[in-house]
mmCIF file of C-alpha atoms in Angstrom:
data_model
loop_
_atom_site.group_PDB
_atom_site.id
_atom_site.type_symbol
_atom_site.label_atom_id
_atom_site.label_comp_id
_atom_site.label_asym_id
_atom_site.label_seq_id
_atom_site.Cartn_x
_atom_site.Cartn_y
_atom_site.Cartn_z
ATOM 1 C CA UNK A 123 74.535 157.008 103.484
ATOM 2 C CA UNK A 124 74.216 157.372 99.735
ATOM 3 C CA UNK A 125 70.716 157.826 98.347
ATOM 4 C CA UNK A 126 69.498 158.520 94.833
ATOM 5 C CA UNK A 127 66.018 159.225 93.530
ATOM 6 C CA UNK A 128 64.787 159.418 89.963
ATOM 7 C CA UNK A 129 62.034 161.791 88.935
ATOM 8 C CA UNK A 130 60.305 162.705 85.717
ATOM 9 C CA UNK A 131 57.250 161.944 83.611
ATOM 10 C CA UNK A 132 55.662 158.518 83.818
ATOM 11 C CA UNK A 133 54.108 158.840 80.352
ATOM 12 C CA UNK A 134 55.601 160.340 77.223
ATOM 13 C CA UNK A 135 54.242 160.428 73.700
ATOM 14 C CA UNK A 136 56.174 159.039 70.718
ATOM 15 C CA UNK A 137 58.809 161.423 69.267
ATOM 16 C CA UNK A 138 58.838 163.429 72.494
ATOM 17 C CA UNK A 139 62.051 164.110 74.427
ATOM 18 C CA UNK A 140 62.274 162.458 77.849
ATOM 19 C CA UNK A 141 63.947 164.396 80.641
ATOM 20 C CA UNK A 142 64.760 162.611 83.891
ATOM 21 C CA UNK A 143 66.352 164.018 87.011
ATOM 22 C CA UNK A 144 68.453 162.116 89.519
ATOM 23 C CA UNK A 145 68.589 163.798 92.918
ATOM 24 C CA UNK A 146 71.239 162.424 95.218
ATOM 25 C CA UNK A 147 72.696 162.811 98.681
ATOM 26 C CA UNK A 148 75.503 161.311 100.726
ATOM 27 C CA UNK A 149 78.291 162.045 98.248
ATOM 28 C CA UNK A 150 79.787 164.852 96.209
ATOM 29 C CA UNK A 151 79.922 164.722 92.440
ATOM 30 C CA UNK A 152 83.072 166.829 92.731
ATOM 31 C CA UNK A 153 85.062 164.046 94.405
ATOM 32 C CA UNK A 154 87.692 162.288 92.301
ATOM 33 C CA UNK A 155 86.524 158.967 90.865
ATOM 34 C CA UNK A 156 82.859 159.634 91.505
ATOM 35 C CA UNK A 157 80.161 159.608 88.874
ATOM 36 C CA UNK A 158 76.458 159.171 88.309
ATOM 37 C CA UNK A 159 75.079 156.863 85.687
ATOM 38 C CA UNK A 160 71.756 155.966 84.114
ATOM 39 C CA UNK A 161 70.607 152.438 83.432
ATOM 40 C CA UNK A 162 67.269 151.257 82.065
ATOM 41 C CA UNK A 163 65.332 148.011 82.098
ATOM 42 C CA UNK A 164 62.392 147.290 79.780
ATOM 43 C CA UNK A 165 59.657 145.209 81.413
ATOM 44 C CA UNK A 166 60.845 141.620 81.772
ATOM 45 C CA UNK A 167 64.174 142.356 80.106
ATOM 46 C CA UNK A 168 67.798 142.943 81.023
ATOM 47 C CA UNK A 169 69.588 145.977 82.371
ATOM 48 C CA UNK A 170 71.040 148.340 79.780
ATOM 49 C CA UNK A 171 73.610 151.024 80.572
ATOM 50 C CA UNK A 172 72.813 154.420 79.041
ATOM 51 C CA UNK A 173 75.177 157.134 80.202
ATOM 52 C CA UNK A 174 77.717 158.159 82.811
ATOM 53 C CA UNK A 175 78.953 161.540 83.974
ATOM 54 C CA UNK A 176 82.156 161.815 85.998
ATOM 55 C CA UNK A 177 83.358 164.187 88.687
ATOM 56 C CA UNK A 178 85.367 166.166 86.127
ATOM 57 C CA UNK A 179 82.331 166.495 83.799
ATOM 58 C CA UNK A 180 83.642 163.806 81.446
ATOM 59 C CA UNK A 181 80.695 162.053 79.833
ATOM 60 C CA UNK A 182 80.268 158.658 78.254
ATOM 61 C CA UNK A 183 77.289 157.213 76.404
ATOM 62 C CA UNK A 184 76.116 153.837 75.226
ATOM 63 C CA UNK A 185 77.349 153.547 71.624
ATOM 64 C CA UNK A 186 73.946 152.366 70.409
ATOM 65 C CA UNK A 187 72.114 155.359 71.911
ATOM 66 C CA UNK A 188 74.694 158.125 71.988
ATOM 67 C CA UNK A 189 72.978 160.144 69.261
ATOM 68 C CA UNK A 190 69.835 160.415 71.385
ATOM 69 C CA UNK A 191 71.300 160.969 74.847
ATOM 70 C CA UNK A 192 72.558 163.924 76.811
ATOM 71 C CA UNK A 193 73.704 163.825 80.425
ATOM 72 C CA UNK A 194 74.377 166.946 82.456
ATOM 73 C CA UNK A 195 75.084 167.763 86.059
ATOM 74 C CA UNK A 196 74.118 170.483 88.492
ATOM 75 C CA UNK A 197 76.658 169.928 91.237
ATOM 76 C CA UNK A 198 75.340 172.833 93.283
ATOM 77 C CA UNK A 199 71.940 171.144 93.488
ATOM 78 C CA UNK A 200 73.229 167.551 93.694
ATOM 79 C CA UNK A 201 71.354 166.576 90.565
ATOM 80 C CA UNK A 202 72.094 164.844 87.286
ATOM 81 C CA UNK A 203 69.767 165.154 84.304
ATOM 82 C CA UNK A 204 69.360 162.701 81.440
ATOM 83 C CA UNK A 205 67.655 163.706 78.213
ATOM 84 C CA UNK A 206 66.657 161.171 75.568
ATOM 85 C CA UNK A 207 65.260 162.399 72.280
ATOM 86 C CA UNK A 208 62.782 160.836 69.876
ATOM 87 C CA UNK A 209 61.202 158.435 72.339
ATOM 88 C CA UNK A 210 59.422 155.387 70.985
ATOM 89 C CA UNK A 211 57.473 152.451 72.434
ATOM 90 C CA UNK A 212 60.674 150.363 72.685
ATOM 91 C CA UNK A 213 62.002 152.918 75.164
ATOM 92 C CA UNK A 214 59.326 151.962 77.693
ATOM 93 C CA UNK A 215 61.350 150.909 80.716
ATOM 94 C CA UNK A 216 62.231 151.497 84.319
ATOM 95 C CA UNK A 217 65.009 154.060 84.397
ATOM 96 C CA UNK A 218 67.527 153.921 87.241
ATOM 97 C CA UNK A 219 70.264 156.288 88.290
ATOM 98 C CA UNK A 220 73.203 154.956 90.249
ATOM 99 C CA UNK A 221 76.333 156.130 92.076
ATOM 100 C CA UNK A 222 79.579 155.316 90.278
ATOM 101 C CA UNK A 223 82.637 154.632 92.447
ATOM 102 C CA UNK A 224 85.688 154.480 90.183
ATOM 103 C CA UNK A 225 84.683 151.303 88.372
ATOM 104 C CA UNK A 226 81.298 150.116 89.621
ATOM 105 C CA UNK A 227 77.748 151.106 90.375
ATOM 106 C CA UNK A 228 77.446 150.563 94.111
ATOM 107 C CA UNK A 229 74.232 152.346 95.053
ATOM 108 C CA UNK A 230 71.052 152.601 93.004
ATOM 109 C CA UNK A 231 67.855 154.573 93.115
ATOM 110 C CA UNK A 232 64.504 152.816 93.242
ATOM 111 C CA UNK A 233 63.866 153.523 89.562
ATOM 112 C CA UNK A 234 61.055 155.229 87.712
ATOM 113 C CA UNK A 235 58.839 153.568 85.119
ATOM 114 C CA UNK A 236 58.457 155.533 81.906
ATOM 115 C CA UNK A 237 55.825 154.437 79.407
ATOM 116 C CA UNK A 238 55.890 155.639 75.826
ATOM 117 C CA UNK A 239 52.440 155.696 74.293
ATOM 118 C CA UNK A 240 50.156 157.962 72.340
ATOM 119 C CA UNK B 42 79.007 146.649 72.278
ATOM 120 C CA UNK B 43 76.982 143.476 72.821
ATOM 121 C CA UNK B 44 75.650 142.379 76.177
ATOM 122 C CA UNK B 45 77.788 139.989 78.186
ATOM 123 C CA UNK B 46 76.602 136.401 77.711
ATOM 124 C CA UNK B 47 74.895 134.721 80.650
ATOM 125 C CA UNK B 48 72.768 131.551 80.771
ATOM 126 C CA UNK B 49 69.100 132.457 80.806
ATOM 127 C CA UNK B 50 68.380 130.260 83.794
ATOM 128 C CA UNK B 51 69.952 128.011 86.399
ATOM 129 C CA UNK B 52 68.447 126.000 89.215
ATOM 130 C CA UNK B 53 69.515 124.221 92.349
ATOM 131 C CA UNK B 54 68.206 122.676 95.530
ATOM 132 C CA UNK B 55 68.525 124.216 98.978
ATOM 133 C CA UNK B 56 71.994 123.697 100.395
ATOM 134 C CA UNK B 57 73.586 123.101 97.008
ATOM 135 C CA UNK B 58 75.970 125.387 95.129
ATOM 136 C CA UNK B 59 75.406 126.867 91.704
ATOM 137 C CA UNK B 60 77.620 128.810 89.339
ATOM 138 C CA UNK B 61 76.600 131.448 86.803
ATOM 139 C CA UNK B 62 78.956 132.335 83.978
ATOM 140 C CA UNK B 63 79.411 135.678 82.279
ATOM 141 C CA UNK B 64 81.333 135.754 79.014
ATOM 142 C CA UNK B 65 82.650 138.867 77.348
ATOM 143 C CA UNK B 66 85.672 139.869 75.316
ATOM 144 C CA UNK B 67 89.222 141.107 75.733
ATOM 145 C CA UNK B 68 87.802 144.641 75.709
ATOM 146 C CA UNK B 69 85.651 144.208 78.797
ATOM 147 C CA UNK B 70 85.690 141.145 81.092
ATOM 148 C CA UNK B 71 89.079 139.971 79.880
ATOM 149 C CA UNK B 72 90.661 143.399 79.895
ATOM 150 C CA UNK B 73 89.822 144.587 83.399
ATOM 151 C CA UNK B 74 89.386 143.106 86.865
ATOM 152 C CA UNK B 75 86.297 145.259 87.238
ATOM 153 C CA UNK B 76 83.486 142.730 87.048
ATOM 154 C CA UNK B 77 80.590 143.199 89.412
ATOM 155 C CA UNK B 78 77.477 141.147 90.091
ATOM 156 C CA UNK B 79 73.983 142.275 91.029
ATOM 157 C CA UNK B 80 71.017 140.479 92.536
ATOM 158 C CA UNK B 81 67.585 141.702 91.513
ATOM 159 C CA UNK B 82 64.216 140.692 92.881
ATOM 160 C CA UNK B 83 61.090 141.323 90.845
ATOM 161 C CA UNK B 84 60.060 144.961 90.976
ATOM 162 C CA UNK B 85 63.151 146.002 92.921
ATOM 163 C CA UNK B 86 66.372 147.792 92.104
ATOM 164 C CA UNK B 87 69.519 145.719 91.561
ATOM 165 C CA UNK B 88 71.715 145.146 94.608
ATOM 166 C CA UNK B 89 75.499 144.853 94.443
ATOM 167 C CA UNK B 90 76.774 141.506 95.766
ATOM 168 C CA UNK B 91 80.285 141.226 94.256
ATOM 169 C CA UNK B 92 82.671 143.791 92.814
ATOM 170 C CA UNK B 93 86.201 143.774 91.370
ATOM 171 C CA UNK B 94 85.641 140.125 90.353
ATOM 172 C CA UNK B 95 85.703 138.690 93.883
ATOM 173 C CA UNK B 96 85.257 141.372 96.551
ATOM 174 C CA UNK B 97 82.306 141.726 98.888
ATOM 175 C CA UNK B 98 80.549 145.020 99.532
ATOM 176 C CA UNK B 99 80.232 146.269 103.081
ATOM 177 C CA UNK B 100 79.091 144.698 105.351
ATOM 178 C CA UNK B 101 80.841 141.638 103.998
ATOM 179 C CA UNK B 102 79.103 139.217 106.351
ATOM 180 C CA UNK B 103 75.917 139.679 104.330
ATOM 181 C CA UNK B 104 77.557 138.331 101.179
ATOM 182 C CA UNK B 105 79.853 135.467 102.227
ATOM 183 C CA UNK B 106 77.778 132.817 100.419
ATOM 184 C CA UNK B 107 78.509 134.651 97.161
ATOM 185 C CA UNK B 108 81.908 134.331 95.514
ATOM 186 C CA UNK B 109 83.335 135.504 92.225
ATOM 187 C CA UNK B 110 86.146 134.504 89.933
ATOM 188 C CA UNK B 111 87.452 135.165 86.462
ATOM 189 C CA UNK B 112 89.381 133.252 83.825
ATOM 190 C CA UNK B 113 90.187 134.937 80.552
ATOM 191 C CA UNK B 114 87.046 136.508 79.136
ATOM 192 C CA UNK B 115 84.666 134.649 81.462
ATOM 193 C CA UNK B 116 83.673 135.656 84.955
ATOM 194 C CA UNK B 117 81.696 133.439 87.291
ATOM 195 C CA UNK B 118 79.444 133.872 90.305
ATOM 196 C CA UNK B 119 79.065 130.970 92.725
ATOM 197 C CA UNK B 120 76.327 130.869 95.337
ATOM 198 C CA UNK B 121 76.909 128.283 98.035
ATOM 199 C CA UNK B 122 74.408 126.906 100.517
ATOM 200 C CA UNK B 123 71.445 127.860 98.358
ATOM 201 C CA UNK B 124 68.493 129.306 100.204
ATOM 202 C CA UNK B 125 64.932 129.894 99.040
ATOM 203 C CA UNK B 126 65.385 133.642 99.220
ATOM 204 C CA UNK B 127 68.272 133.483 96.758
ATOM 205 C CA UNK B 128 65.658 133.030 94.047
ATOM 206 C CA UNK B 129 66.183 136.136 91.912
ATOM 207 C CA UNK B 130 67.777 137.319 88.688
ATOM 208 C CA UNK B 131 71.531 137.871 88.662
ATOM 209 C CA UNK B 132 73.370 140.260 86.371
ATOM 210 C CA UNK B 133 77.060 140.606 85.691
ATOM 211 C CA UNK B 134 78.532 143.955 84.743
ATOM 212 C CA UNK B 135 81.920 144.960 83.398
ATOM 213 C CA UNK B 136 83.789 148.210 83.080
ATOM 214 C CA UNK B 137 85.033 148.681 79.536
ATOM 215 C CA UNK B 138 87.125 151.760 78.816
ATOM 216 C CA UNK B 139 84.934 154.285 80.647
ATOM 217 C CA UNK B 140 81.851 152.486 79.432
ATOM 218 C CA UNK B 141 79.735 149.832 81.097
ATOM 219 C CA UNK B 142 78.278 146.568 79.836
ATOM 220 C CA UNK B 143 75.692 144.395 81.560
ATOM 221 C CA UNK B 144 74.964 140.756 81.034
ATOM 222 C CA UNK B 145 71.619 139.486 79.849
ATOM 223 C CA UNK B 146 70.696 138.212 83.287
ATOM 224 C CA UNK B 147 70.290 134.730 84.759
ATOM 225 C CA UNK B 148 67.132 133.653 86.520
ATOM 226 C CA UNK B 149 67.928 131.433 89.530
ATOM 227 C CA UNK B 150 65.273 128.995 90.639
ATOM 228 C CA UNK B 151 65.613 127.253 93.991
ATOM 229 C CA UNK B 152 63.869 123.915 93.659
#
């Protein structure tokens, strides 16, 4: 059974860098076709894809946010870390990590709400 | 990379069928048979209900009232035999050259 869990700060101040960790189990990030992605959802708004890291360490980012994002993996600890710089109030959202199986997100974490406020 | 276009809301009565459209471009929906659909209840994580345009996740018997299709740059989700607990927000999602695009979401109301 695949499980994922997001962790990190619930409150960040404007201009700060947000660092979120996705801890997963039930799959190996070394298996061909596998990846872990990050998706966010502002309150009352739509899902927005942020980043994806693949089994071979290939990384892809949302074009609109790529200058602020960094995704890394620690395969030995079954974790993926997302960093987002220069946080602002518009970045207040629930952040999800999800398992990527070749061409879809098939399992999601419960999400973590991050509020940006001074 | 704009969001895939979905109607903001649809509604139907119990027992009826409804269809939600999802329109993209040749670079995403039209270029790949990798459209998936998610159901999301308020305060919950999205749940996969259709993938690869028209396939059911396992166990398939949980998803047989949901069906998907695609024509050109538009994918569609049909929910048959509407039930009260289908009331949720539905999102389409497309693979697009190692990137991912979501739709704006459609709120389904069961009358």
